[in-house]
Amino acid sequence: MSQTLDPGARRAILDAVDALRDESVETLKRLVRCPSTLGNEQSALNEMARIYEGLGLAPRRVPTVPAELAAHPGFSPPLISYEGRDNVVALHQPRERRGRSLTLQGHVDVVPEGAADMWATPPYEPDIRDGRMYGRGAGDMKAGIVSYVTAFKAIRMAGLQPAAEVQMQSVIEEECSGNGALAAMLAMPKTDAVIIPEPGPGLDALYTAEVGVVWAWVTVSGRPAHVRDMQAGVNAIEAATIIAGAFKEYEREMNDGSRIHPAFRGVNHPVNVNLGTIEGGEWNSSVATRCRIGLRVGVMMGYTAAQTRADIERLVEQAKGHERLRGAMVKLEFKGFMADPCVFDTDAEIVQLARRSYAEVTGGSLRDYPATGLTDGRFFTLYQDTPVACFGPDAVDIHGIDENVGLDSMHGITRTIALAMAEWCGIEKA
């Protein structure tokens, strides 16, 4: 059971969190300035190593090695090389192990900023307006990372430390494979619980479930021709969009009420198919020779990523029979997410503790959030049977233009994690 905190210790910890508020905002600014898109995570990983050192912990690099992970059911086909992109972890050990161990995990990678000229301020120059910090990754999920490191620092600042092992994990590729989280999880000892401070959708929220995701790539090679003889050619761009369109009926089928898991009742259209990227063509006056599209296909509970992959293969094969694809060559690849859906145990003690701690420090309640996206929490739940409390601050426009996070909300999440960590792990004098 969680250890009841002495009122004096509780007050000292919360006072320390409050004293660290301005410092936490500066830490978030430094992380947001790191343009940690896929393949460019080094600056953020190095910053996390410095942060861990500042907590008195020794950072350790954990490589992501596909050959070592490929047989694991949670592994996803890689998009790029992992060289020079090692995850960073750190470990706190108590003098006397009396409490229960805890993992604090977060991803440093961010999605591309999109059209930078559409942002009110540059995406990697953090800007504070009306109590919110704007910048790519501010909400998803660098604010959450700052919350957990500040929570740990506050306990230390109060003259205390957790009386159990506390792991910190900063990982890559949450946004495209999860392989960084898988590598770090397998490299570290199993703990009694996990906290992942992923952002809520415009409110402070606790993840109750999440869909799975499969990424697929379709490359169509057509038959080039001069535009004056376009009927003699096969336009690869048109052919690729025909294939993408074949998924619309599938999307409708997957959102049929009979297929929706109870965790998603009341959620409009939880299974989404997204045409995320398209590259193709060579010249405005030439029939396009080649086109590549990237698809993201959601997976509802009761279904698996493997079954979804088979569906994608079937749909692409059927689309190849369309009259506008005659003479085209079609190549289907799976790279990136091959992720199964997940339901979190909201009755788990760590989740109930998070709810109570949040209510105590904010006077509010964490809203249940069945997510139509996914997090790294699935690894601990599906493959380690470790309870996960996945909750975080109010973020708006993540993956969009002018992503931002509420700083009051971040502070509340920091206070929540600090109390939950102290009660879960117990405390001893630093």
Short mmCIF file of C-alpha atoms in Angstrom, two decimals:
data_model
loop_
_atom_site.label_atom_id
_atom_site.label_comp_id
_atom_site.label_asym_id
_atom_site.label_seq_id
_atom_site.Cartn_x
_atom_site.Cartn_y
_atom_site.Cartn_z
CA MET A 1 0.00 0.00 0.00
CA SER A 2 1.02 3.61 -0.52
CA GLN A 3 2.73 5.19 2.47
CA THR A 4 0.83 8.02 4.09
CA LEU A 5 2.90 11.17 3.88
CA ASP A 6 3.61 13.16 7.00
CA PRO A 7 1.78 16.52 6.65
CA GLY A 8 5.04 18.38 7.12
CA ALA A 9 6.75 16.42 4.35
CA ARG A 10 3.75 16.88 2.09
CA ARG A 11 3.81 20.62 2.63
CA ALA A 12 7.58 20.81 2.12
CA ILE A 13 7.37 18.90 -1.18
CA LEU A 14 4.57 21.06 -2.56
CA ASP A 15 6.34 24.25 -1.43
CA ALA A 16 9.44 23.05 -3.26
CA VAL A 17 7.43 22.42 -6.46
CA ASP A 18 6.07 25.95 -6.21
CA ALA A 19 9.56 27.37 -5.69
CA LEU A 20 10.77 25.53 -8.82
CA ARG A 21 7.96 26.77 -11.06
CA ASP A 22 9.95 29.46 -12.89
CA GLU A 23 12.90 27.10 -13.32
CA SER A 24 10.60 24.46 -14.81
CA VAL A 25 9.34 26.94 -17.41
CA GLU A 26 12.96 27.73 -18.39
CA THR A 27 13.69 23.99 -18.65
CA LEU A 28 10.71 23.56 -20.96
CA LYS A 29 11.95 26.42 -23.12
CA ARG A 30 15.33 24.72 -23.51
CA LEU A 31 13.70 21.46 -24.56
CA VAL A 32 11.34 23.14 -27.03
CA ARG A 33 14.34 24.80 -28.67
CA CYS A 34 15.58 21.32 -29.57
CA PRO A 35 14.12 20.51 -33.03
CA SER A 36 13.88 16.82 -32.17
CA THR A 37 12.09 15.46 -35.23
CA LEU A 38 12.78 11.94 -36.48
CA GLY A 39 16.55 11.48 -36.84
CA ASN A 40 17.30 14.81 -35.13
CA GLU A 41 16.68 13.87 -31.51
CA GLN A 42 20.32 14.23 -30.37
CA SER A 43 19.98 17.77 -29.00
CA ALA A 44 16.99 16.82 -26.84
CA LEU A 45 18.64 13.60 -25.68
CA ASN A 46 21.76 15.52 -24.69
CA GLU A 47 19.62 18.05 -22.85
CA MET A 48 17.94 15.22 -20.94
CA ALA A 49 21.33 13.80 -19.99
CA ARG A 50 22.26 17.22 -18.56
CA ILE A 51 18.95 17.40 -16.70
CA TYR A 52 19.51 13.97 -15.15
CA GLU A 53 23.02 14.96 -14.12
CA GLY A 54 21.53 18.07 -12.50
CA LEU A 55 19.36 15.76 -10.39
CA GLY A 56 22.48 13.97 -9.16
CA LEU A 57 21.82 10.93 -11.34
CA ALA A 58 24.16 9.27 -13.79
CA PRO A 59 22.66 9.23 -17.32
CA ARG A 60 23.09 6.07 -19.36
CA ARG A 61 22.60 5.60 -23.08
CA VAL A 62 20.41 2.73 -24.26
CA PRO A 63 20.70 1.89 -27.97
CA THR A 64 17.77 0.73 -30.08
CA VAL A 65 19.02 -2.39 -31.89
CA PRO A 66 16.50 -3.84 -34.37
CA ALA A 67 18.23 -7.24 -34.45
CA GLU A 68 17.68 -7.57 -30.70
CA LEU A 69 14.07 -6.38 -30.80
CA ALA A 70 12.74 -7.90 -34.02
CA ALA A 71 11.31 -11.03 -32.38
CA HIS A 72 9.38 -9.02 -29.79
CA PRO A 73 5.63 -8.67 -30.49
CA GLY A 74 5.82 -4.94 -29.79
CA PHE A 75 8.50 -4.24 -32.40
CA SER A 76 7.69 -2.07 -35.43
CA PRO A 77 9.62 -2.04 -38.73
CA PRO A 78 12.14 0.84 -38.56
CA LEU A 79 12.02 3.90 -40.77
CA ILE A 80 15.68 4.98 -40.48
CA SER A 81 18.95 3.95 -38.82
CA TYR A 82 19.24 4.19 -35.03
CA GLU A 83 22.92 5.11 -35.05
CA GLY A 84 23.67 8.13 -32.86
CA ARG A 85 20.14 8.26 -31.45
CA ASP A 86 20.43 6.31 -28.21
CA ASN A 87 17.71 6.67 -25.58
CA VAL A 88 18.79 8.20 -22.26
CA VAL A 89 17.90 6.69 -18.89
CA ALA A 90 18.84 7.36 -15.29
CA LEU A 91 18.32 5.47 -12.05
CA HIS A 92 17.79 6.62 -8.47
CA GLN A 93 18.58 4.08 -5.76
CA PRO A 94 17.52 4.68 -2.15
CA ARG A 95 19.74 4.04 0.86
CA GLU A 96 17.12 1.67 2.24
CA ARG A 97 14.57 0.16 -0.12
CA ARG A 98 11.25 0.42 1.72
CA GLY A 99 8.74 1.54 -0.91
CA ARG A 100 7.70 0.45 -4.36
CA SER A 101 9.65 1.16 -7.51
CA LEU A 102 8.50 3.55 -10.21
CA THR A 103 9.34 4.39 -13.84
CA LEU A 104 8.91 7.95 -15.09
CA GLN A 105 8.94 7.88 -18.89
CA GLY A 106 8.55 10.35 -21.71
CA HIS A 107 9.42 10.74 -25.38
CA VAL A 108 11.63 13.56 -26.67
CA ASP A 109 10.75 13.18 -30.35
CA VAL A 110 8.31 15.56 -32.01
CA VAL A 111 6.42 15.51 -35.28
CA PRO A 112 7.46 17.91 -38.08
CA GLU A 113 6.33 21.49 -37.66
CA GLY A 114 4.44 21.60 -40.96
CA ALA A 115 4.19 24.99 -42.66
CA ALA A 116 6.40 27.08 -40.37
CA ASP A 117 5.13 30.30 -41.96
CA MET A 118 1.65 29.52 -40.62
CA TRP A 119 2.85 29.65 -37.00
CA ALA A 120 2.31 32.90 -35.10
CA THR A 121 5.84 32.52 -33.74
CA PRO A 122 8.62 30.19 -35.00
CA PRO A 123 7.89 26.61 -33.91
CA TYR A 124 11.22 26.07 -32.14
CA GLU A 125 11.35 29.48 -30.47
CA PRO A 126 9.13 29.00 -27.41
CA ASP A 127 6.76 31.88 -26.78
CA ILE A 128 4.51 32.46 -23.79
CA ARG A 129 1.14 34.08 -24.42
CA ASP A 130 -1.76 34.22 -21.98
CA GLY A 131 -0.20 31.65 -19.68
CA ARG A 132 0.50 29.12 -22.42
CA MET A 133 3.79 28.12 -24.01
CA TYR A 134 3.74 27.80 -27.79
CA GLY A 135 6.19 25.65 -29.71
CA ARG A 136 6.48 22.27 -31.38
CA GLY A 137 6.66 19.62 -28.68
CA ALA A 138 5.70 22.00 -25.87
CA GLY A 139 2.62 19.91 -25.21
CA ASP A 140 3.54 16.59 -26.82
CA MET A 141 5.25 15.83 -24.58
CA LYS A 142 8.08 17.98 -23.29
CA ALA A 143 5.92 19.65 -20.64
CA GLY A 144 5.21 16.23 -19.16
CA ILE A 145 8.91 15.38 -19.08
CA VAL A 146 9.62 18.66 -17.29
CA SER A 147 6.87 17.80 -14.80
CA TYR A 148 8.41 14.49 -13.79
CA VAL A 149 11.99 15.78 -13.47
CA THR A 150 10.80 18.83 -11.52
CA ALA A 151 8.73 16.60 -9.23
CA PHE A 152 11.81 14.51 -8.43
CA LYS A 153 13.90 17.64 -7.86
CA ALA A 154 11.28 19.08 -5.52
CA ILE A 155 11.37 16.01 -3.30
CA ARG A 156 15.14 16.40 -3.10
CA MET A 157 14.81 20.15 -2.46
CA ALA A 158 12.56 19.30 0.51
CA GLY A 159 15.48 17.36 2.00
CA LEU A 160 13.97 14.00 1.06
CA GLN A 161 14.27 11.32 -1.61
CA PRO A 162 12.20 8.35 -2.77
CA ALA A 163 12.67 5.26 -0.61
CA ALA A 164 12.53 2.99 -3.66
CA GLU A 165 14.11 2.69 -7.08
CA VAL A 166 13.00 5.39 -9.52
CA GLN A 167 13.83 5.02 -13.20
CA MET A 168 13.72 7.89 -15.66
CA GLN A 169 13.52 7.12 -19.35
CA SER A 170 13.77 9.60 -22.25
CA VAL A 171 13.01 7.77 -25.46
CA ILE A 172 12.74 8.30 -29.20
CA GLU A 173 10.19 7.34 -31.85
CA GLU A 174 7.00 7.41 -29.81
CA GLU A 175 5.58 9.28 -32.79
CA CYS A 176 6.36 6.62 -35.39
CA SER A 177 7.27 3.20 -33.95
CA GLY A 178 7.71 3.06 -30.17
CA ASN A 179 10.93 1.11 -30.65
CA GLY A 180 12.82 3.50 -28.37
CA ALA A 181 10.43 2.79 -25.51
CA LEU A 182 10.63 -0.94 -26.18
CA ALA A 183 14.43 -0.87 -26.08
CA ALA A 184 14.54 1.14 -22.85
CA MET A 185 11.88 -1.00 -21.16
CA LEU A 186 13.74 -4.21 -21.96
CA ALA A 187 17.10 -2.76 -20.89
CA MET A 188 15.87 -1.75 -17.44
CA PRO A 189 14.56 -3.80 -14.49
CA LYS A 190 10.79 -4.13 -14.28
CA THR A 191 9.30 -1.65 -11.80
CA ASP A 192 6.10 -1.80 -9.77
CA ALA A 193 4.40 0.99 -11.73
CA VAL A 194 4.88 3.53 -14.50
CA ILE A 195 3.88 7.17 -14.88
CA ILE A 196 3.86 8.66 -18.39
CA PRO A 197 2.76 12.33 -18.42
CA GLU A 198 1.33 12.47 -21.94
CA PRO A 199 -0.83 15.54 -22.68
CA GLY A 200 -4.56 15.74 -22.42
CA PRO A 201 -6.70 17.02 -25.32
CA GLY A 202 -7.24 20.61 -24.18
CA LEU A 203 -7.73 19.51 -20.58
CA ASP A 204 -5.93 17.59 -17.86
CA ALA A 205 -6.72 13.99 -18.70
CA LEU A 206 -5.99 10.38 -17.81
CA TYR A 207 -5.71 7.87 -20.64
CA THR A 208 -8.11 4.97 -20.20
CA ALA A 209 -7.52 3.23 -23.55
CA GLU A 210 -5.81 3.81 -26.87
CA VAL A 211 -6.20 2.48 -30.38
CA GLY A 212 -3.49 0.60 -32.23
CA VAL A 213 -1.87 1.97 -35.37
CA VAL A 214 -0.38 0.49 -38.55
CA TRP A 215 1.68 2.53 -40.99
CA ALA A 216 1.72 1.46 -44.63
CA TRP A 217 3.47 2.89 -47.68
CA VAL A 218 2.23 2.36 -51.24
CA THR A 219 4.46 3.18 -54.20
CA VAL A 220 2.81 3.26 -57.63
CA SER A 221 4.96 3.25 -60.78
CA GLY A 222 2.91 4.27 -63.80
CA ARG A 223 3.67 4.68 -67.47
CA PRO A 224 5.03 8.13 -68.39
CA ALA A 225 3.86 10.05 -71.43
CA HIS A 226 3.65 13.59 -72.75
CA VAL A 227 0.51 15.29 -71.52
CA ARG A 228 -0.74 15.56 -75.14
CA ASP A 229 -0.89 11.74 -75.15
CA MET A 230 -1.90 11.34 -71.52
CA GLN A 231 -4.47 8.63 -72.30
CA ALA A 232 -1.57 6.46 -73.44
CA GLY A 233 0.08 6.73 -70.03
CA VAL A 234 -0.75 5.65 -66.51
CA ASN A 235 -0.64 8.58 -64.09
CA ALA A 236 0.96 7.33 -60.87
CA ILE A 237 -0.48 10.19 -58.79
CA GLU A 238 -4.04 9.44 -59.91
CA ALA A 239 -3.47 5.73 -59.36
CA ALA A 240 -2.13 6.31 -55.83
CA THR A 241 -5.12 8.43 -54.87
CA ILE A 242 -7.46 5.70 -56.14
CA ILE A 243 -5.73 3.27 -53.78
CA ALA A 244 -6.01 5.74 -50.89
CA GLY A 245 -9.69 6.17 -51.65
CA ALA A 246 -10.23 2.43 -51.36
CA PHE A 247 -9.75 2.78 -47.60
CA LYS A 248 -12.75 5.06 -47.07
CA GLU A 249 -15.28 2.24 -47.03
CA TYR A 250 -12.96 0.23 -44.79
CA GLU A 251 -12.82 3.17 -42.38
CA ARG A 252 -16.62 3.27 -42.25
CA GLU A 253 -16.74 -0.47 -41.55
CA MET A 254 -14.21 -0.22 -38.72
CA ASN A 255 -16.28 2.52 -37.05
CA ASP A 256 -19.47 0.50 -37.09
CA GLY A 257 -20.96 0.48 -33.62
CA SER A 258 -20.75 -3.31 -33.36
CA ARG A 259 -16.97 -3.10 -33.60
CA ILE A 260 -16.37 -0.34 -31.07
CA HIS A 261 -14.93 -1.38 -27.70
CA PRO A 262 -16.89 -0.22 -24.63
CA ALA A 263 -13.98 2.04 -23.65
CA PHE A 264 -14.77 4.14 -26.74
CA ARG A 265 -18.54 4.35 -26.41
CA GLY A 266 -19.57 7.92 -27.10
CA VAL A 267 -16.37 8.73 -28.99
CA ASN A 268 -17.19 9.86 -32.51
CA HIS A 269 -15.24 8.02 -35.22
CA PRO A 270 -12.45 6.48 -33.06
CA VAL A 271 -10.82 4.47 -35.87
CA ASN A 272 -9.19 6.79 -38.36
CA VAL A 273 -7.45 6.17 -41.68
CA ASN A 274 -5.20 9.07 -42.64
CA LEU A 275 -3.46 9.81 -45.94
CA GLY A 276 -0.48 11.48 -44.29
CA THR A 277 2.10 11.93 -47.05
CA ILE A 278 2.23 11.96 -50.82
CA GLU A 279 5.28 12.36 -53.06
CA GLY A 280 5.21 12.03 -56.78
CA GLY A 281 5.54 13.34 -60.29
CA GLU A 282 8.37 14.95 -62.18
CA TRP A 283 6.97 17.66 -64.45
CA ASN A 284 3.68 19.53 -64.88
CA SER A 285 3.47 18.57 -68.54
CA SER A 286 4.40 14.91 -68.05
CA VAL A 287 2.21 12.06 -66.89
CA ALA A 288 3.58 11.20 -63.45
CA THR A 289 5.82 8.15 -63.42
CA ARG A 290 5.91 7.39 -59.72
CA CYS A 291 3.99 8.31 -56.58
CA ARG A 292 4.37 7.21 -52.97
CA ILE A 293 1.70 7.64 -50.32
CA GLY A 294 1.90 7.06 -46.59
CA LEU A 295 -1.15 5.75 -44.72
CA ARG A 296 -1.94 5.57 -41.03
CA VAL A 297 -4.64 3.03 -40.17
CA GLY A 298 -6.19 2.82 -36.70
CA VAL A 299 -6.86 -0.48 -34.89
CA MET A 300 -9.73 -0.98 -32.45
CA MET A 301 -9.61 -3.33 -29.45
CA GLY A 302 -10.75 -6.78 -30.46
CA TYR A 303 -8.60 -6.46 -33.55
CA THR A 304 -4.84 -6.66 -33.95
CA ALA A 305 -2.14 -4.90 -35.92
CA ALA A 306 -1.47 -8.19 -37.73
CA GLN A 307 -5.11 -8.46 -38.82
CA THR A 308 -5.04 -4.83 -39.95
CA ARG A 309 -1.92 -5.46 -41.97
CA ALA A 310 -3.70 -8.31 -43.73
CA ASP A 311 -6.66 -6.02 -44.42
CA ILE A 312 -4.35 -3.42 -45.95
CA GLU A 313 -2.72 -6.05 -48.16
CA ARG A 314 -6.15 -7.19 -49.32
CA LEU A 315 -7.42 -3.69 -50.05
CA VAL A 316 -4.33 -2.74 -52.03
CA GLU A 317 -4.51 -5.96 -54.01
CA GLN A 318 -8.17 -5.31 -54.83
CA ALA A 319 -7.45 -1.71 -55.84
CA LYS A 320 -4.85 -2.91 -58.31
CA GLY A 321 -7.72 -4.24 -60.41
CA HIS A 322 -9.15 -0.75 -61.00
CA GLU A 323 -9.22 0.20 -64.67
CA ARG A 324 -7.09 3.30 -64.04
CA LEU A 325 -4.30 1.13 -62.59
CA ARG A 326 -3.92 -1.18 -65.60
CA GLY A 327 -0.26 -1.25 -66.52
CA ALA A 328 0.84 0.20 -63.16
CA MET A 329 3.23 -1.48 -60.76
CA VAL A 330 2.25 -1.30 -57.09
CA LYS A 331 4.61 -1.88 -54.17
CA LEU A 332 3.31 -2.12 -50.59
CA GLU A 333 5.64 -1.71 -47.59
CA PHE A 334 5.14 -1.61 -43.84
CA LYS A 335 7.51 0.71 -41.97
CA GLY A 336 6.81 2.45 -38.70
CA PHE A 337 3.91 1.61 -36.40
CA MET A 338 2.77 -1.98 -36.13
CA ALA A 339 1.08 -1.34 -32.79
CA ASP A 340 -1.73 -3.17 -31.05
CA PRO A 341 -4.49 -1.34 -29.14
CA CYS A 342 -4.45 -1.19 -25.36
CA VAL A 343 -6.84 -0.76 -22.43
CA PHE A 344 -5.26 0.63 -19.26
CA ASP A 345 -6.19 -0.71 -15.84
CA THR A 346 -7.80 2.36 -14.30
CA ASP A 347 -8.46 0.43 -11.08
CA ALA A 348 -4.71 -0.02 -10.57
CA GLU A 349 -3.44 1.54 -7.37
CA ILE A 350 -1.00 3.86 -9.16
CA VAL A 351 -3.89 5.25 -11.23
CA GLN A 352 -6.10 5.75 -8.19
CA LEU A 353 -3.19 7.43 -6.41
CA ALA A 354 -2.70 9.76 -9.36
CA ARG A 355 -6.38 10.68 -9.29
CA ARG A 356 -6.31 11.38 -5.54
CA SER A 357 -3.09 13.38 -5.74
CA TYR A 358 -4.43 15.47 -8.61
CA ALA A 359 -7.66 16.20 -6.73
CA GLU A 360 -5.71 17.22 -3.63
CA VAL A 361 -3.33 19.64 -5.35
CA THR A 362 -5.75 21.16 -7.89
CA GLY A 363 -9.21 20.76 -6.43
CA GLY A 364 -10.31 19.25 -9.75
CA SER A 365 -10.37 15.82 -11.32
CA LEU A 366 -8.54 14.15 -14.18
CA ARG A 367 -10.91 13.55 -17.08
CA ASP A 368 -11.04 10.05 -18.56
CA TYR A 369 -9.60 10.03 -22.06
CA PRO A 370 -10.00 7.08 -24.46
CA ALA A 371 -7.39 8.12 -27.03
CA THR A 372 -7.80 7.77 -30.78
CA GLY A 373 -4.01 7.96 -30.93
CA LEU A 374 -1.47 5.92 -29.00
CA THR A 375 1.31 6.23 -26.42
CA ASP A 376 4.29 4.23 -25.20
CA GLY A 377 2.15 3.08 -22.28
CA ARG A 378 1.05 0.07 -24.31
CA PHE A 379 4.44 -1.62 -23.95
CA PHE A 380 4.29 -1.76 -20.16
CA THR A 381 0.64 -2.84 -20.16
CA LEU A 382 0.64 -5.41 -22.97
CA TYR A 383 4.08 -6.95 -22.58
CA GLN A 384 5.11 -6.42 -18.94
CA ASP A 385 1.78 -6.39 -17.10
CA THR A 386 2.96 -3.29 -15.27
CA PRO A 387 0.26 -0.80 -14.23
CA VAL A 388 0.51 2.55 -16.03
CA ALA A 389 -0.84 5.94 -15.02
CA CYS A 390 -0.76 7.90 -18.26
CA PHE A 391 -1.93 11.46 -17.59
CA GLY A 392 -0.76 14.92 -18.39
CA PRO A 393 -1.31 18.62 -18.88
CA ASP A 394 -3.74 20.52 -21.06
CA ALA A 395 -2.25 20.75 -24.57
CA VAL A 396 -3.83 22.21 -27.70
CA ASP A 397 -3.02 21.72 -31.39
CA ILE A 398 -0.46 18.96 -30.89
CA HIS A 399 0.69 17.80 -34.35
CA GLY A 400 -0.85 21.02 -35.66
CA ILE A 401 -0.01 24.69 -36.08
CA ASP A 402 0.76 26.74 -32.92
CA GLU A 403 0.95 23.74 -30.57
CA ASN A 404 0.78 24.97 -26.98
CA VAL A 405 0.49 23.86 -23.38
CA GLY A 406 -1.02 25.51 -20.30
CA LEU A 407 1.70 26.40 -17.78
CA ASP A 408 -0.71 26.34 -14.83
CA SER A 409 -1.76 22.89 -15.97
CA MET A 410 1.87 21.74 -16.23
CA HIS A 411 2.46 22.98 -12.69
CA GLY A 412 -0.55 21.06 -11.43
CA ILE A 413 0.71 17.88 -13.07
CA THR A 414 4.14 18.44 -11.50
CA ARG A 415 2.57 18.74 -8.05
CA THR A 416 0.50 15.63 -8.74
CA ILE A 417 3.52 13.54 -9.75
CA ALA A 418 5.55 14.77 -6.77
CA LEU A 419 2.90 13.65 -4.28
CA ALA A 420 2.16 10.40 -6.10
CA MET A 421 5.88 9.53 -6.27
CA ALA A 422 6.41 10.30 -2.59
CA GLU A 423 3.46 8.16 -1.51
CA TRP A 424 4.13 5.30 -3.93
CA CYS A 425 7.85 5.02 -3.27
CA GLY A 426 7.88 6.25 0.30
CA ILE A 427 10.46 8.81 1.37
CA GLU A 428 13.68 8.94 3.31
CA LYS A 429 16.02 11.77 4.19
CA ALA A 430 18.22 12.79 1.28
#
